[in-house]
Structures are given as structure tokens and as C-alpha cells.
mmCIF file of C-alpha atoms and ligand atoms in Angstrom:
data_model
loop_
_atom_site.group_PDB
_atom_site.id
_atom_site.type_symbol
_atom_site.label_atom_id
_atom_site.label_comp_id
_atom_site.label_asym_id
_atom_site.label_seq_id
_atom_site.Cartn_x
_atom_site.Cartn_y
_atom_site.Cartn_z
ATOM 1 C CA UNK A 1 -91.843 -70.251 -107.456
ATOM 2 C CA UNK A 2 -93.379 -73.833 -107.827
ATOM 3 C CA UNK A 3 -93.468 -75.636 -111.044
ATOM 4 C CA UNK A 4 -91.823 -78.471 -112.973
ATOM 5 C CA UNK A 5 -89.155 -76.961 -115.064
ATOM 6 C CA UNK A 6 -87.842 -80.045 -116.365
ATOM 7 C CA UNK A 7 -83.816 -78.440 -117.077
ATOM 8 C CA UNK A 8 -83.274 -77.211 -113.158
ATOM 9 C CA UNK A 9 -84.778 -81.005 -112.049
ATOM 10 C CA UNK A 10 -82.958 -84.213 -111.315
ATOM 11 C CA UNK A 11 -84.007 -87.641 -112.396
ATOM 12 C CA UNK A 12 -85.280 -88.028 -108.900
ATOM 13 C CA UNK A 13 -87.136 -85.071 -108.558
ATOM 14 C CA UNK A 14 -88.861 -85.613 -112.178
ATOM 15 C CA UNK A 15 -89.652 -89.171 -111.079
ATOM 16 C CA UNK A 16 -91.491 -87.721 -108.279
ATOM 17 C CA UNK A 17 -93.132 -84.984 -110.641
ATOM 18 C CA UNK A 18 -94.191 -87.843 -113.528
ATOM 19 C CA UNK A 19 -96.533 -89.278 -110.678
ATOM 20 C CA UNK A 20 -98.877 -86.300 -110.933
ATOM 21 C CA UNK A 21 -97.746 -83.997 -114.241
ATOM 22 C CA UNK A 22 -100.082 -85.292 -117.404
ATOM 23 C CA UNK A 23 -99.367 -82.534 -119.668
ATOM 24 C CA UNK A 24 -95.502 -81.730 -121.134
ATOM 25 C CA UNK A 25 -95.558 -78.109 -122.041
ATOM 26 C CA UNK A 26 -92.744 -77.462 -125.202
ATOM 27 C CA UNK A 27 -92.057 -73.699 -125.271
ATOM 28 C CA UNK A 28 -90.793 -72.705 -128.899
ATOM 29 C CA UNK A 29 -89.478 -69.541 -129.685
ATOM 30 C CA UNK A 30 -87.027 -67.963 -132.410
ATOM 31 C CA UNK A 31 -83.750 -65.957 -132.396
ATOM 32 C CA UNK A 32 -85.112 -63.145 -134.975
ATOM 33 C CA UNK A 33 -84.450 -59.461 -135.261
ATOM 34 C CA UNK A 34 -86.787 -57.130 -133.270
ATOM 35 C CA UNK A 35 -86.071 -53.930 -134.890
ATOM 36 C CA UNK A 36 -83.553 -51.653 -132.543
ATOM 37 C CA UNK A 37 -86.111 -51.992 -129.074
ATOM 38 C CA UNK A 38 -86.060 -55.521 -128.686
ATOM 39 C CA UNK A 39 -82.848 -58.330 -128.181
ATOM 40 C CA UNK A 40 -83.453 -61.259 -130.833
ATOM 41 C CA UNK A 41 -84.575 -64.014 -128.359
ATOM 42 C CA UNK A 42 -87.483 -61.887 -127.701
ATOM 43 C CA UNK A 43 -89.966 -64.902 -128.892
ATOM 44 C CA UNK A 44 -88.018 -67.148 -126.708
ATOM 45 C CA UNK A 45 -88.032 -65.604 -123.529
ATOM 46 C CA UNK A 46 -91.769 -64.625 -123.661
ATOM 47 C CA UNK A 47 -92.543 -68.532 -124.576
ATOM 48 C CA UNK A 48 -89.968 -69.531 -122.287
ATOM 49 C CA UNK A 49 -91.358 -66.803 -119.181
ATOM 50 C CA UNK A 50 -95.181 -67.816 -120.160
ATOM 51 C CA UNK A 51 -94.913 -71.785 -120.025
ATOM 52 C CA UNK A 52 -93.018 -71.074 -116.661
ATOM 53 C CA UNK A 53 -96.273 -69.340 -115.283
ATOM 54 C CA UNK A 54 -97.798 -71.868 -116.835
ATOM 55 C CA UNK A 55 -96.203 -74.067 -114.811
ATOM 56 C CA UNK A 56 -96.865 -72.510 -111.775
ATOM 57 C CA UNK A 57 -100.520 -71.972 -112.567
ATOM 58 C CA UNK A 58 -101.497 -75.556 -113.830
ATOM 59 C CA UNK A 59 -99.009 -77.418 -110.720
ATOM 60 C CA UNK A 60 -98.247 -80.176 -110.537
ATOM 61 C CA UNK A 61 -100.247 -81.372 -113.906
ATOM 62 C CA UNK A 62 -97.355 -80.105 -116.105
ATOM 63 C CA UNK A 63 -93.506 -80.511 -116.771
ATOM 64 C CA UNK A 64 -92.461 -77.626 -118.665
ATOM 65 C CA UNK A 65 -89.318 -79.181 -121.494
ATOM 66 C CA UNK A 66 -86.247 -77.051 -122.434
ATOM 67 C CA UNK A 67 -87.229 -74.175 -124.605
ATOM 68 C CA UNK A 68 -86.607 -74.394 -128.369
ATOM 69 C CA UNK A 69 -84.573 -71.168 -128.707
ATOM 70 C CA UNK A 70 -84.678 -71.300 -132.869
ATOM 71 C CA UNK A 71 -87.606 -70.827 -135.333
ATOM 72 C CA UNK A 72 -88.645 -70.572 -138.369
ATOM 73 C CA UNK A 73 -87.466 -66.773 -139.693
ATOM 74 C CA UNK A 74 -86.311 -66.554 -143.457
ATOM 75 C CA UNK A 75 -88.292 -63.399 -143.751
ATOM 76 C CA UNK A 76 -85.583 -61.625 -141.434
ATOM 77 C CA UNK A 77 -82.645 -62.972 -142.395
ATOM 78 C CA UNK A 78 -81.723 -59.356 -143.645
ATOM 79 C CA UNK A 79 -81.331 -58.596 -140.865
ATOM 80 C CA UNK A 80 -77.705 -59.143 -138.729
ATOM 81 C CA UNK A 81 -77.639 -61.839 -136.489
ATOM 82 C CA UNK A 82 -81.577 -63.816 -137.557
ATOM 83 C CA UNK A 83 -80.619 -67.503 -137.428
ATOM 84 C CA UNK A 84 -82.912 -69.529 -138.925
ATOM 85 C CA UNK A 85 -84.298 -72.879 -139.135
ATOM 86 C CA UNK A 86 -86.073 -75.229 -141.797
ATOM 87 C CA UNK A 87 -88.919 -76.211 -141.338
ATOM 88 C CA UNK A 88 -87.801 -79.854 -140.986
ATOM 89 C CA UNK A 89 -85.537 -79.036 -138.895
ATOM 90 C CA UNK A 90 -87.866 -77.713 -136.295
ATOM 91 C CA UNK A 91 -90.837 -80.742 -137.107
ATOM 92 C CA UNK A 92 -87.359 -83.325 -136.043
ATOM 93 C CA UNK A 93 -86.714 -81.325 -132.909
ATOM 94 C CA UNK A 94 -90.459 -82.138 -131.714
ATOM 95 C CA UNK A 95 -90.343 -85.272 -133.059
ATOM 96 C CA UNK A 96 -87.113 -86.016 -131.124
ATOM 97 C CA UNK A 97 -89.105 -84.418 -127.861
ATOM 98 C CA UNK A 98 -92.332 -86.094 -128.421
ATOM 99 C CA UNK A 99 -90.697 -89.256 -128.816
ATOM 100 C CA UNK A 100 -88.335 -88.974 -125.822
ATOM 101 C CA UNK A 101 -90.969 -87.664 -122.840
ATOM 102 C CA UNK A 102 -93.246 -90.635 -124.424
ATOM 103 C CA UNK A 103 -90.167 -93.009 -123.255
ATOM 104 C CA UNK A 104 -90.739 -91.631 -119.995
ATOM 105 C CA UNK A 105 -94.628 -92.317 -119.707
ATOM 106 C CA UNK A 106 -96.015 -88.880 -121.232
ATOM 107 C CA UNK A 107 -98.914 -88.898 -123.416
ATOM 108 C CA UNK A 108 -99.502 -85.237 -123.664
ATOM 109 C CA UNK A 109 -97.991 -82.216 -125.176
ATOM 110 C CA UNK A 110 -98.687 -78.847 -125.645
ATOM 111 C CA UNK A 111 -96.779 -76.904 -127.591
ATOM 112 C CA UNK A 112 -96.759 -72.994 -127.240
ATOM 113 C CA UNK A 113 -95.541 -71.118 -129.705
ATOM 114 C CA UNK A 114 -94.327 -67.285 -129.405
ATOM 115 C CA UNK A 115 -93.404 -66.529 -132.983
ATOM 116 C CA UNK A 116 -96.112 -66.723 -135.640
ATOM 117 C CA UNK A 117 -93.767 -67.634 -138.593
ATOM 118 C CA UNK A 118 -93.702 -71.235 -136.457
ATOM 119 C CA UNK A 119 -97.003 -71.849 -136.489
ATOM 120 C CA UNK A 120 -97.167 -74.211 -139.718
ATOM 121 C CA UNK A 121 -94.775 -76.383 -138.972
ATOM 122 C CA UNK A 122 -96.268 -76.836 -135.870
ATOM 123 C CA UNK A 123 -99.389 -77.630 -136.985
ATOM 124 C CA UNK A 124 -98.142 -80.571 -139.640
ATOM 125 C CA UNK A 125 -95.825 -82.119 -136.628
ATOM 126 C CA UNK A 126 -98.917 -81.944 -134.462
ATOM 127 C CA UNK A 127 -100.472 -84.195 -137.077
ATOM 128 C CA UNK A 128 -97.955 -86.268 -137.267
ATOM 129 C CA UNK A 129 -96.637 -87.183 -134.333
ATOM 130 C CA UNK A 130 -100.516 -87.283 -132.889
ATOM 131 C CA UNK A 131 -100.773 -89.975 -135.545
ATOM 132 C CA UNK A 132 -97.240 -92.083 -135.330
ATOM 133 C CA UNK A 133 -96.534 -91.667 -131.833
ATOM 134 C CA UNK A 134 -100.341 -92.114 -130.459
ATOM 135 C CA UNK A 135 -100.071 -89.524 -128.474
ATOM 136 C CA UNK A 136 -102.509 -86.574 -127.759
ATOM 137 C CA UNK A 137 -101.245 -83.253 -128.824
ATOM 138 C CA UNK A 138 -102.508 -79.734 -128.909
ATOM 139 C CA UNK A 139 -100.866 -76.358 -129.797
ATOM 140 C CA UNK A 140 -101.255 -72.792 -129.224
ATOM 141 C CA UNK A 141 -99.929 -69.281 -130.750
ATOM 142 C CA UNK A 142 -100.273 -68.359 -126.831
ATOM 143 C CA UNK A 143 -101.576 -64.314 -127.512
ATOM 144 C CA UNK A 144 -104.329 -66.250 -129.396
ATOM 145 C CA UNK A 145 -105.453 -66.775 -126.147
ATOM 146 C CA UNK A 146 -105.886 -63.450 -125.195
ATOM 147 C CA UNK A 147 -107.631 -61.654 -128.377
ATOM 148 C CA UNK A 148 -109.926 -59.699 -126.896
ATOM 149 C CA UNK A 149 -107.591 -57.843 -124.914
ATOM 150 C CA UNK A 150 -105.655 -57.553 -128.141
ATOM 151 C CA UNK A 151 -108.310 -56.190 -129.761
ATOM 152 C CA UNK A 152 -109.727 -54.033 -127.301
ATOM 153 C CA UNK A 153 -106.212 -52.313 -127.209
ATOM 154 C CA UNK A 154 -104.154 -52.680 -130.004
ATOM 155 C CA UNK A 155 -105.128 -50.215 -132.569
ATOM 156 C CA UNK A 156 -102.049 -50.154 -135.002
ATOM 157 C CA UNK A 157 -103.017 -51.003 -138.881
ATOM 158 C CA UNK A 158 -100.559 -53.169 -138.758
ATOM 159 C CA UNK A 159 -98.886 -55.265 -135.524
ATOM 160 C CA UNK A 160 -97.860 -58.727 -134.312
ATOM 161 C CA UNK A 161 -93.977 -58.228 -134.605
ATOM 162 C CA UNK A 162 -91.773 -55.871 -131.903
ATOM 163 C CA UNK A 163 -94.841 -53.904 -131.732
ATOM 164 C CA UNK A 164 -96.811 -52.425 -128.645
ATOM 165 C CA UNK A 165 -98.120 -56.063 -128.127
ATOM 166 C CA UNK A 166 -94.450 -57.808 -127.886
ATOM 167 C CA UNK A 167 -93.354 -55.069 -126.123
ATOM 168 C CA UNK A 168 -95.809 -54.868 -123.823
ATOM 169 C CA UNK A 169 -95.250 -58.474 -123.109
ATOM 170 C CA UNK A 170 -91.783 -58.376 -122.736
ATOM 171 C CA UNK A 171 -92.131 -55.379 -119.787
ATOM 172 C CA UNK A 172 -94.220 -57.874 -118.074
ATOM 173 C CA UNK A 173 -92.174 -61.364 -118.307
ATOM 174 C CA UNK A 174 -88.309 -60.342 -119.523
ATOM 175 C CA UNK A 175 -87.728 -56.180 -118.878
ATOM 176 C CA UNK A 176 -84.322 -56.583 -119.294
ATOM 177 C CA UNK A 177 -84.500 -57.452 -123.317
ATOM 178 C CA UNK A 178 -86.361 -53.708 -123.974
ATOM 179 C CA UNK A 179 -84.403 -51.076 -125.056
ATOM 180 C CA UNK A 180 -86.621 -48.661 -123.355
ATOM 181 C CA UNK A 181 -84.713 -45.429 -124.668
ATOM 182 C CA UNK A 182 -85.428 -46.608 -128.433
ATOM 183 C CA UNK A 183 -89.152 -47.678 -128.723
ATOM 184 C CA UNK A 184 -89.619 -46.253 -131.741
ATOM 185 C CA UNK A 185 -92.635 -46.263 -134.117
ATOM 186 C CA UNK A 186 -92.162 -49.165 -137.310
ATOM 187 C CA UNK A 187 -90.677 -47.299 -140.647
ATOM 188 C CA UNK A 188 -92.983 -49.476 -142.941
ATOM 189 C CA UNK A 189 -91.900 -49.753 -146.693
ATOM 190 C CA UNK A 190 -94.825 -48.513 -148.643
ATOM 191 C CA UNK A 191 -94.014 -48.795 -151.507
ATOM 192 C CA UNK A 192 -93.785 -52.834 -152.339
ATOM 193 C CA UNK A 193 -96.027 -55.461 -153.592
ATOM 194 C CA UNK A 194 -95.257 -57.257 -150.395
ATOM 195 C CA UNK A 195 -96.603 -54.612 -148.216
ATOM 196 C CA UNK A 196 -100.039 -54.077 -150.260
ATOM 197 C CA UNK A 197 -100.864 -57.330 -149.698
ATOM 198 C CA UNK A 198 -99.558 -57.588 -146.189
ATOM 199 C CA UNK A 199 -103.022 -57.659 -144.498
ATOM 200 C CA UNK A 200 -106.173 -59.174 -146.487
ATOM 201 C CA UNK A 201 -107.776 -62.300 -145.786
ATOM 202 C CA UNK A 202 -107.736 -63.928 -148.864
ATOM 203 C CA UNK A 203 -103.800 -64.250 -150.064
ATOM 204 C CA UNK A 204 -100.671 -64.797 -148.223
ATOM 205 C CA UNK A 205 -97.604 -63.685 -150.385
ATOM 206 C CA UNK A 206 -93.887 -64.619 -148.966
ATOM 207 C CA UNK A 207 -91.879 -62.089 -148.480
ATOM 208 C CA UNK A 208 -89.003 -60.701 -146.825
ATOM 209 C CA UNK A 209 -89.378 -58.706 -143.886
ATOM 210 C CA UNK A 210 -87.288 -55.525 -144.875
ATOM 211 C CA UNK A 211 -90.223 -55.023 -148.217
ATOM 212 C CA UNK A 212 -92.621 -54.015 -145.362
ATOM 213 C CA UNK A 213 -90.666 -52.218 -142.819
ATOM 214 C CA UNK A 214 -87.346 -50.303 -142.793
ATOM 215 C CA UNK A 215 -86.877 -50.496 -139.341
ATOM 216 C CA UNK A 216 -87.620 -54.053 -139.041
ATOM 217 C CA UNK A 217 -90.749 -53.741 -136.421
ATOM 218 C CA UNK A 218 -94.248 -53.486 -136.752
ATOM 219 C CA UNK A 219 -96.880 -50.893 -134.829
ATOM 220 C CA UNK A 220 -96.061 -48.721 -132.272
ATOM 221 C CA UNK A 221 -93.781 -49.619 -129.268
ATOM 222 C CA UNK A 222 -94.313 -46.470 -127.955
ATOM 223 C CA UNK A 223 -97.907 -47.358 -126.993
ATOM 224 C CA UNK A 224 -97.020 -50.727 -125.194
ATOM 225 C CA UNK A 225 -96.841 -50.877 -121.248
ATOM 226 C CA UNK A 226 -96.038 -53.514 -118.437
ATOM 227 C CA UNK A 227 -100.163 -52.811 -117.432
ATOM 228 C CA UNK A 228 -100.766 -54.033 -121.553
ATOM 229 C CA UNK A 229 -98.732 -56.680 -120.932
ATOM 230 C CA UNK A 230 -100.363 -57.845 -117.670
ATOM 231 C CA UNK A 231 -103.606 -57.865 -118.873
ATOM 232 C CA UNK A 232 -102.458 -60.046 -122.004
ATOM 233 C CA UNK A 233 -100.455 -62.730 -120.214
ATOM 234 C CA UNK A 234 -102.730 -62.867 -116.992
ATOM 235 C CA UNK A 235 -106.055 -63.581 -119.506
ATOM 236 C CA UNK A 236 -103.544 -66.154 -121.715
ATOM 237 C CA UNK A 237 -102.960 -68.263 -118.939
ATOM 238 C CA UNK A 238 -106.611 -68.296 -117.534
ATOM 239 C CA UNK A 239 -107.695 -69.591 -121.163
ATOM 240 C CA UNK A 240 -104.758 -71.768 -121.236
ATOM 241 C CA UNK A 241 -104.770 -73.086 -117.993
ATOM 242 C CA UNK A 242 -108.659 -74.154 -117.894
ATOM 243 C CA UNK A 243 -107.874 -75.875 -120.975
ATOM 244 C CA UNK A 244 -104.694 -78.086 -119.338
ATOM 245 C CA UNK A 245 -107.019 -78.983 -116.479
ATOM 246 C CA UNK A 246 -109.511 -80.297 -118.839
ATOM 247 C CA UNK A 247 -106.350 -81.838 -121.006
ATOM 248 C CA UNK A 248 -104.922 -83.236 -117.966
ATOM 249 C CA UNK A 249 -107.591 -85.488 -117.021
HETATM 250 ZN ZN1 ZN B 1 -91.534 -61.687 -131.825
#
């Protein structure tokens, strides 16, 4: 597989790759509980597996940086082994990053995000550092890039964590975090303020994950597939892709 995966390269080899990669791809994840089908790095390895595609896909116009394998996950920390960061903490890391790859003559990031709860911070370091560092910078929640597909085949009331989509996903780009003998169906909590106002477009309350599912997942596993998955990542890096090519230039 060809790419610039900047942790399995040598100085020499990323000299080489700096002449030609524009774009420095930061994959951020989060080590969260996925109910009982799904290991906790689950949002790592599918950022981690996508940006590598990525890689592939958009050669040699992008170095792919070590994968941030923490997020932002308060909501789960009910949950046994959830380790969290603050928000600071994870605006530093890409500050630290930013500010180290610009030493080294990039002037373009992308960061892609696989967990949801990250995409705030994200979006005030983006700011930031776009600002401070004068450097371009552009983010993604990478399944953004593939909602149609989403909603052409998704049909849960409620989804977006350990559900058919992340499942689905995970078939495709890490099989060997599924615990295909429990896909199980989310247990939601019915009963809380949290989960009536779980989906509306007008308020967000915070809230912790266990007052909106017992289980601690979301959807229905049961209806995710590596074919679902597929079709998700392959249209996710055709968006994503066109747009490094135009970033690149
Ligand atoms: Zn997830």
C-alpha cells in the first residue's frame, strides 16, 4: 500500500515525501465505550484506517500524522474504561501538531475527525491556529462526507454511536474490533429529560450517555454490513479526496 504515513517513515524518507505532500492529514479519534459490540478505540481506528486510504488515494499530496487516540467523551465516562480528555487538552495537542509540521515547511492541515463529541473543539482550534500560525486549515466529521448514503440507508430514529453506521464501518476498515456474536439492538432509556430532547433541531442539552441508552449504543447493529460500510467509506473519500486535490494546489 502507498502512502505517507508519517510514524512508519524516516527523516529521509519524509524529506523525500515533503517535496511533493501539501496537505498533513491529523486523524483524531477517542477511546470511548461502544456498548458490548464494539472495542473502545473504535473512533480511532476508523479515523486512523480512513486517513490511511486517504493517503493512498490523494498520493503523494498528503502525509498522514500519528493518530490522536483520545477525545473528548464526558458523556461516557459511566461507562468502564472511557478516558477522557478536556477540551484544552485536545485544542494543545493540535496546536503542538500544527505548530511542529509548520517547522517542517507544511502549510496545510486537515483534520478528520471520527467521533462527533470532538467536533467543537475542533472547530475553535481550527480558528485559531488558522489565525496565529497563518496556516490554512480545514476539518471534517469524515461520514459527513458521505450523507446521502447515510440517509438513503440508515433508518434508525436514533444513530451516530456503535450503531449500524459504526459498525458497518468498522467491518469494512478494522473487523477485528466487532464483536460479531453480540450486535445487539441499543436499550434506549426512555424515560429521561435527556432522551426527549435527544433529537430536535433547536436545543442541545448535555447529558450523560447512560440517560439515553442502557446498553450504551445507539440504532441497530444488527442492520450494519461490510457492503454498508463500503459504500460509506468508498463515497467519503471520493468527496474528500477531490477536495485535497483542490486543497493541495
Ligand atoms: Zn464511535
Amino acid at each position: 500500500m502507498k502512502g505517507y504515513i508519517l510514524k512508519d517513515m524516516t527523516w529521509p524518507e519524509i524529506e523525500e515525501a515533503l517535496k511533493t505532500a501539501k496537505v498533513a492529514v491529523v486523524p483524531i479519534g477517542a477511546q470511548e465505550q461502544h456498548g458490548r459490540h464494539l472495542a473502545e478505540g473504535c473512533d480511532s481506528y476508523r479515523a486512523e484506517a480512513f486517513c490511511a486510504l486517504l493517503a493512498e488515494k490523494s498520493y503523494p499530496h498528503v502525509v498522514v500524522a500519528p493518530t490522536v487516540n483520545y477525545g473528548i467523551s464526558p458523556h461516557h465516562m459511566d461507562f468502564p474504561g472511557t478516558i477522557s480528555l478536556r477540551p484544552e487538552t485536545l485544542m494543545a495537542i493540535l496546536e503542538d501538531v500544527v505548530s511542529s509540521l509548520k517547522q517542517h515547511g507544511m502549510k496545510k492541515f486537515l483534520f478528520v475527525n471520527g467521533h462527533g463529541a470532538n467536533s467543537s473543539a475542533i472547530a475553535v482550534a481550527s480558528e485559531k491556529l488558522a489565525r496565529e500560525y497563518d496556516v490554512e486549515v480545514a476539518h471534517t466529521k469524515f461520514v459527513d462526507a458521505a450523507k446521502g448514503v447515510i440517509q438513503e440507508h440508515i433508518h434508525s430514529e436514533h444513530f451516530g454511536h456503535a450503531c449500524e453506521r459504526e459498525i458497518s464501518e468498522s467491518l469494512y476498515m478494522a473487523p477485528h474490533i466487532v464483536r460479531k456474536d453480540l450486535v445487539e439492538k441499543s436499550d434506549m432509556n426512555t424515560d429521561t429529560f435527556a432522551y426527549k430532547y435527544m433529537n430536535n433541531d433547536f436545543v442541545k442539552v448535555v447529558h450523560q450517555f447512560k440517560d439515553t441508552t442502557h446498553n450504551g449504543n445507539l440504532g441497530d447493529g444488527r442492520q450494519g454490513s461490510f457492503e454498508l460500510g463500503e459504500k460509506i467509506i468508498q463515497t467519503a473519500l471520493d468527496n474528500l479526496s477531490t477536495f485535497i486535490e483542490d486543497f493541495a494546489r
